[in-house]
Tab-separated table of C-alpha atoms in Angstrom:
chain	number	residue	atom	x	y	z
A	83	GLY	CA	81.818	118.104	176.981
A	84	GLN	CA	78.535	119.433	175.753
A	85	GLN	CA	75.822	119.990	178.333
A	86	LEU	CA	72.204	120.986	178.226
A	87	ASN	CA	70.660	123.088	180.970
A	88	GLN	CA	66.987	122.221	181.289
A	89	SER	CA	64.599	124.231	183.438
A	90	PRO	CA	62.651	124.124	185.531
A	91	GLN	CA	63.674	120.894	187.253
A	92	SER	CA	60.130	120.359	188.494
A	93	MET	CA	56.701	121.896	188.106
A	94	PHE	CA	53.536	121.556	190.180
A	95	ILE	CA	50.484	122.866	188.356
A	96	GLN	CA	46.723	122.656	188.322
A	97	GLU	CA	44.931	120.697	185.650
A	98	GLY	CA	44.091	122.960	182.744
A	99	GLU	CA	47.101	125.238	183.135
A	100	ASP	CA	49.652	125.798	180.417
A	101	VAL	CA	53.227	124.584	180.888
A	102	SER	CA	56.497	125.911	179.538
A	103	MET	CA	59.984	124.435	179.833
A	104	ASN	CA	63.236	125.119	178.039
A	105	CYS	CA	66.740	123.942	177.349
A	106	THR	CA	69.848	125.984	176.698
A	107	SER	CA	73.371	125.091	175.731
A	108	SER	CA	76.691	126.787	175.118
A	109	SER	CA	77.087	124.563	172.041
A	110	ILE	CA	75.242	124.493	168.741
A	111	PHE	CA	73.084	121.492	167.885
A	112	ASN	CA	71.715	120.534	164.484
A	113	THR	CA	68.648	118.822	165.900
A	114	TRP	CA	66.546	119.248	169.027
A	115	LEU	CA	64.303	116.500	170.342
A	116	TRP	CA	61.754	116.438	173.141
A	117	TYR	CA	60.900	113.182	174.934
A	118	LYS	CA	58.485	112.195	177.716
A	119	GLN	CA	59.285	109.409	180.142
A	120	ASP	CA	56.779	107.648	182.382
A	121	PRO	CA	58.005	105.774	185.482
A	122	GLY	CA	59.781	102.523	184.650
A	123	GLU	CA	59.568	103.055	180.911
A	124	GLY	CA	61.774	104.336	178.137
A	125	PRO	CA	61.447	107.892	176.795
A	126	VAL	CA	58.895	108.424	174.055
A	127	LEU	CA	59.548	110.946	171.307
A	128	LEU	CA	57.172	113.933	171.350
A	129	ILE	CA	58.589	116.410	168.862
A	130	ALA	CA	61.666	116.587	166.637
A	131	LEU	CA	63.064	119.912	165.390
A	132	TYR	CA	65.549	120.066	162.533
A	133	LYS	CA	65.852	123.684	161.482
A	134	ALA	CA	66.747	126.860	163.369
A	135	GLY	CA	63.613	128.894	164.015
A	136	GLU	CA	61.338	125.921	163.354
A	137	LEU	CA	58.093	125.859	165.333
A	138	THR	CA	56.324	122.493	165.438
A	139	SER	CA	53.119	121.334	167.109
A	140	ASN	CA	51.893	117.906	168.128
A	141	GLY	CA	48.377	118.234	169.513
A	142	ARG	CA	48.577	120.379	172.653
A	143	LEU	CA	52.380	120.408	172.496
A	144	THR	CA	54.403	123.073	170.729
A	145	ALA	CA	58.183	123.241	170.512
A	146	GLN	CA	60.619	125.630	168.885
A	147	PHE	CA	64.215	125.343	167.719
A	148	GLY	CA	65.991	128.541	168.738
A	149	ILE	CA	67.442	130.830	166.090
A	150	THR	CA	70.899	130.599	167.629
A	151	ARG	CA	70.621	126.755	167.575
A	152	LYS	CA	71.601	126.782	171.237
A	153	ASP	CA	68.165	126.546	172.799
A	154	SER	CA	64.696	125.088	172.520
A	155	PHE	CA	61.421	125.315	174.416
A	156	LEU	CA	58.405	123.059	174.856
A	157	ASN	CA	54.927	124.320	175.709
A	158	ILE	CA	51.963	122.219	176.778
A	159	SER	CA	48.573	123.858	176.640
A	160	ALA	CA	45.582	122.985	178.821
A	161	SER	CA	47.356	120.276	180.794
A	162	ILE	CA	45.567	117.025	181.639
A	163	PRO	CA	46.441	114.299	184.173
A	164	SER	CA	48.126	112.061	181.592
A	165	ASP	CA	50.699	114.800	180.953
A	166	VAL	CA	52.345	113.837	184.254
A	167	GLY	CA	55.871	112.540	183.770
A	168	ILE	CA	59.422	113.644	183.125
A	169	TYR	CA	60.173	115.652	180.010
A	170	PHE	CA	63.640	115.603	178.477
A	171	CYS	CA	65.196	117.749	175.827
A	172	ALA	CA	67.992	116.284	173.752
A	173	GLY	CA	70.391	117.878	171.329
A	174	GLN	CA	71.878	115.883	168.522
A	175	VAL	CA	75.435	116.109	167.282
A	176	GLY	CA	77.035	114.249	164.434
A	177	GLU	CA	75.588	113.037	161.190
A	178	GLY	CA	76.396	109.340	160.834
A	179	ALA	CA	75.536	108.108	164.306
A	180	GLN	CA	73.250	110.562	165.944
A	181	LYS	CA	74.728	111.068	169.374
A	182	LEU	CA	72.296	112.706	171.760
A	183	VAL	CA	73.066	114.943	174.710
A	184	PHE	CA	70.196	114.993	177.214
A	185	GLY	CA	69.006	117.622	179.618
A	186	GLN	CA	68.396	116.673	183.251
A	187	GLY	CA	64.647	116.563	182.798
A	188	THR	CA	61.599	118.480	184.012
A	189	ARG	CA	59.298	116.553	186.330
A	190	LEU	CA	55.689	117.612	185.796
A	191	THR	CA	53.112	117.022	188.517
A	192	ILE	CA	49.467	117.956	187.984
A	193	ASN	CA	46.918	118.545	190.734
A	194	PRO	CA	43.438	117.642	189.562
B	190	SER	CA	56.252	98.955	162.005
B	191	GLN	CA	59.465	98.895	163.970
B	192	THR	CA	59.674	97.608	167.533
B	193	ILE	CA	62.469	97.372	170.054
B	194	HIS	CA	62.696	94.813	172.831
B	195	GLN	CA	64.890	94.783	175.896
B	196	TRP	CA	65.252	92.076	178.491
B	197	PRO	CA	65.209	91.438	181.269
B	198	ALA	CA	63.031	94.259	182.588
B	199	THR	CA	64.528	93.973	186.061
B	200	LEU	CA	67.730	92.366	187.281
B	201	VAL	CA	69.335	92.041	190.697
B	202	GLN	CA	72.967	90.940	190.657
B	203	PRO	CA	75.705	90.585	193.295
B	204	VAL	CA	78.880	92.625	193.072
B	205	GLY	CA	81.491	90.839	190.982
B	206	SER	CA	79.027	88.821	188.927
B	207	PRO	CA	78.867	89.009	185.113
B	208	LEU	CA	76.179	90.840	183.158
B	209	SER	CA	74.466	90.429	179.829
B	210	LEU	CA	71.601	92.660	178.716
B	211	GLU	CA	70.044	92.125	175.331
B	212	CYS	CA	68.293	94.434	172.903
B	213	THR	CA	66.704	93.502	169.597
B	214	VAL	CA	64.991	95.580	166.945
B	215	GLU	CA	62.369	94.340	164.511
B	216	GLY	CA	60.954	95.813	161.337
B	217	THR	CA	64.077	97.559	160.056
B	218	SER	CA	67.502	96.664	158.744
B	219	ASN	CA	70.948	98.101	159.472
B	220	PRO	CA	69.754	100.378	162.265
B	221	ASN	CA	72.045	102.512	164.379
B	222	LEU	CA	71.915	101.109	167.914
B	223	TYR	CA	72.631	102.797	171.227
B	224	TRP	CA	73.051	101.954	174.914
B	225	TYR	CA	72.284	104.597	177.538
B	226	ARG	CA	72.406	104.611	181.333
B	227	GLN	CA	70.083	106.709	183.431
B	228	ALA	CA	70.852	107.404	187.073
B	229	ALA	CA	67.864	107.972	189.353
B	230	GLY	CA	66.206	111.307	188.622
B	231	ARG	CA	68.751	112.220	185.994
B	232	GLY	CA	69.048	112.468	182.237
B	233	LEU	CA	70.402	109.789	179.956
B	234	GLN	CA	74.105	109.245	179.323
B	235	LEU	CA	75.227	107.623	176.087
B	236	LEU	CA	77.462	104.610	176.747
B	237	PHE	CA	77.904	102.917	173.354
B	238	TYR	CA	76.666	103.217	169.814
B	239	SER	CA	76.947	101.032	166.737
B	240	VAL	CA	76.421	101.810	163.059
B	241	GLY	CA	76.842	98.207	161.876
B	242	ILE	CA	77.610	94.613	162.808
B	243	GLY	CA	80.805	94.382	164.829
B	244	GLN	CA	81.198	98.177	164.937
B	245	ILE	CA	81.138	99.555	168.475
B	246	SER	CA	82.028	103.046	169.672
B	247	SER	CA	82.417	103.784	173.362
B	248	GLU	CA	81.530	107.198	174.697
B	249	VAL	CA	82.713	106.974	178.296
B	250	PRO	CA	85.328	104.840	180.046
B	251	GLN	CA	83.645	102.250	182.215
B	252	ASN	CA	83.323	98.720	183.433
B	253	LEU	CA	80.970	97.733	180.613
B	254	SER	CA	81.338	96.574	177.037
B	255	ALA	CA	78.980	96.225	174.091
B	256	SER	CA	78.739	93.874	171.147
B	257	ARG	CA	76.640	93.621	168.021
B	258	PRO	CA	76.744	90.000	166.828
B	259	GLN	CA	73.804	90.412	164.446
B	260	ASP	CA	72.329	93.316	162.501
B	261	ARG	CA	69.462	93.952	164.896
B	262	GLN	CA	70.950	92.674	168.148
B	263	PHE	CA	72.873	94.772	170.637
B	264	ILE	CA	74.298	93.358	173.863
B	265	LEU	CA	75.616	95.138	176.941
B	266	SER	CA	78.026	93.115	179.066
B	267	SER	CA	80.309	93.171	182.043
B	268	LYS	CA	82.717	90.572	183.382
B	269	LYS	CA	82.524	91.846	186.973
B	270	LEU	CA	79.810	94.204	188.123
B	271	LEU	CA	80.521	97.097	190.477
B	272	LEU	CA	78.080	98.799	192.838
B	273	SER	CA	78.319	101.886	190.655
B	274	ASP	CA	76.908	99.945	187.692
B	275	SER	CA	73.430	100.118	189.215
B	276	GLY	CA	70.957	102.096	187.136
B	277	PHE	CA	68.370	102.055	184.411
B	278	TYR	CA	69.785	100.879	181.087
B	279	LEU	CA	68.065	101.889	177.888
B	280	CYS	CA	68.595	100.676	174.360
B	281	ALA	CA	67.622	102.837	171.396
B	282	TRP	CA	67.621	102.586	167.627
B	283	SER	CA	67.495	104.959	164.687
B	284	THR	CA	67.833	104.698	160.956
B	285	GLY	CA	70.804	106.338	159.300
B	286	GLY	CA	70.767	109.951	158.224
B	287	SER	CA	70.750	113.237	160.032
B	288	ARG	CA	66.993	113.632	160.484
B	289	GLN	CA	66.154	110.324	162.102
B	290	PRO	CA	65.303	110.493	165.802
B	291	GLN	CA	66.104	107.742	168.263
B	292	HIS	CA	63.425	105.455	169.636
B	293	PHE	CA	63.858	103.792	173.001
B	294	GLY	CA	63.061	100.436	174.530
B	295	ASP	CA	61.452	100.086	177.937
B	296	GLY	CA	64.747	99.645	179.734
B	297	THR	CA	66.318	97.279	182.253
B	298	ARG	CA	66.433	98.215	185.935
B	299	LEU	CA	69.752	96.852	187.252
B	300	SER	CA	70.385	96.684	190.979
B	301	ILE	CA	73.756	95.596	192.314
B	302	LEU	CA	73.883	94.197	195.845
């Protein structure tokens, strides 16, 4: 089946640093989504990408849909303590029911 | 605005007991509904999805079943729980169409003893 390779698995950074994570796949997706999950809660949507080459920002977050439609990256600028959590990429297949394939997550830890 | 509710938040069940987890969505009609399971420290795996009342599609063979008795209600069930059913279960909804992302509930932590 389809799989997403998300890296890095974990990051330990200083407050104020920029962060970059990415997802790659051997399959093509028509949508890429980035979610953040806090402990004991459901994932919260950060950015949705619908078109190859699309670059979208949400505050300090920027994400891009790769030209090949097989990859995506998420950047966080000037990290702050509330950025701590697990970040997931997800690729969507299908049109009627949007089935998502998730990456394994990137756990972000920030040292103040 | 739309909201999604899952309950219970936490559940501890003995092996072999039945299970019923409930998910409801408010503020929208005819949503697509989804059940996911998340193992500790891992990504989410799609278990079931539904595009309408009584319509259930299963993504992976397992000991669980799903039902959609009402438009905005999605239930995850088991007749006999296994140890391997432990995990974090998440319900999600989306509207129809290709550019409608999924939105998740806060999940149910299920522990099997």
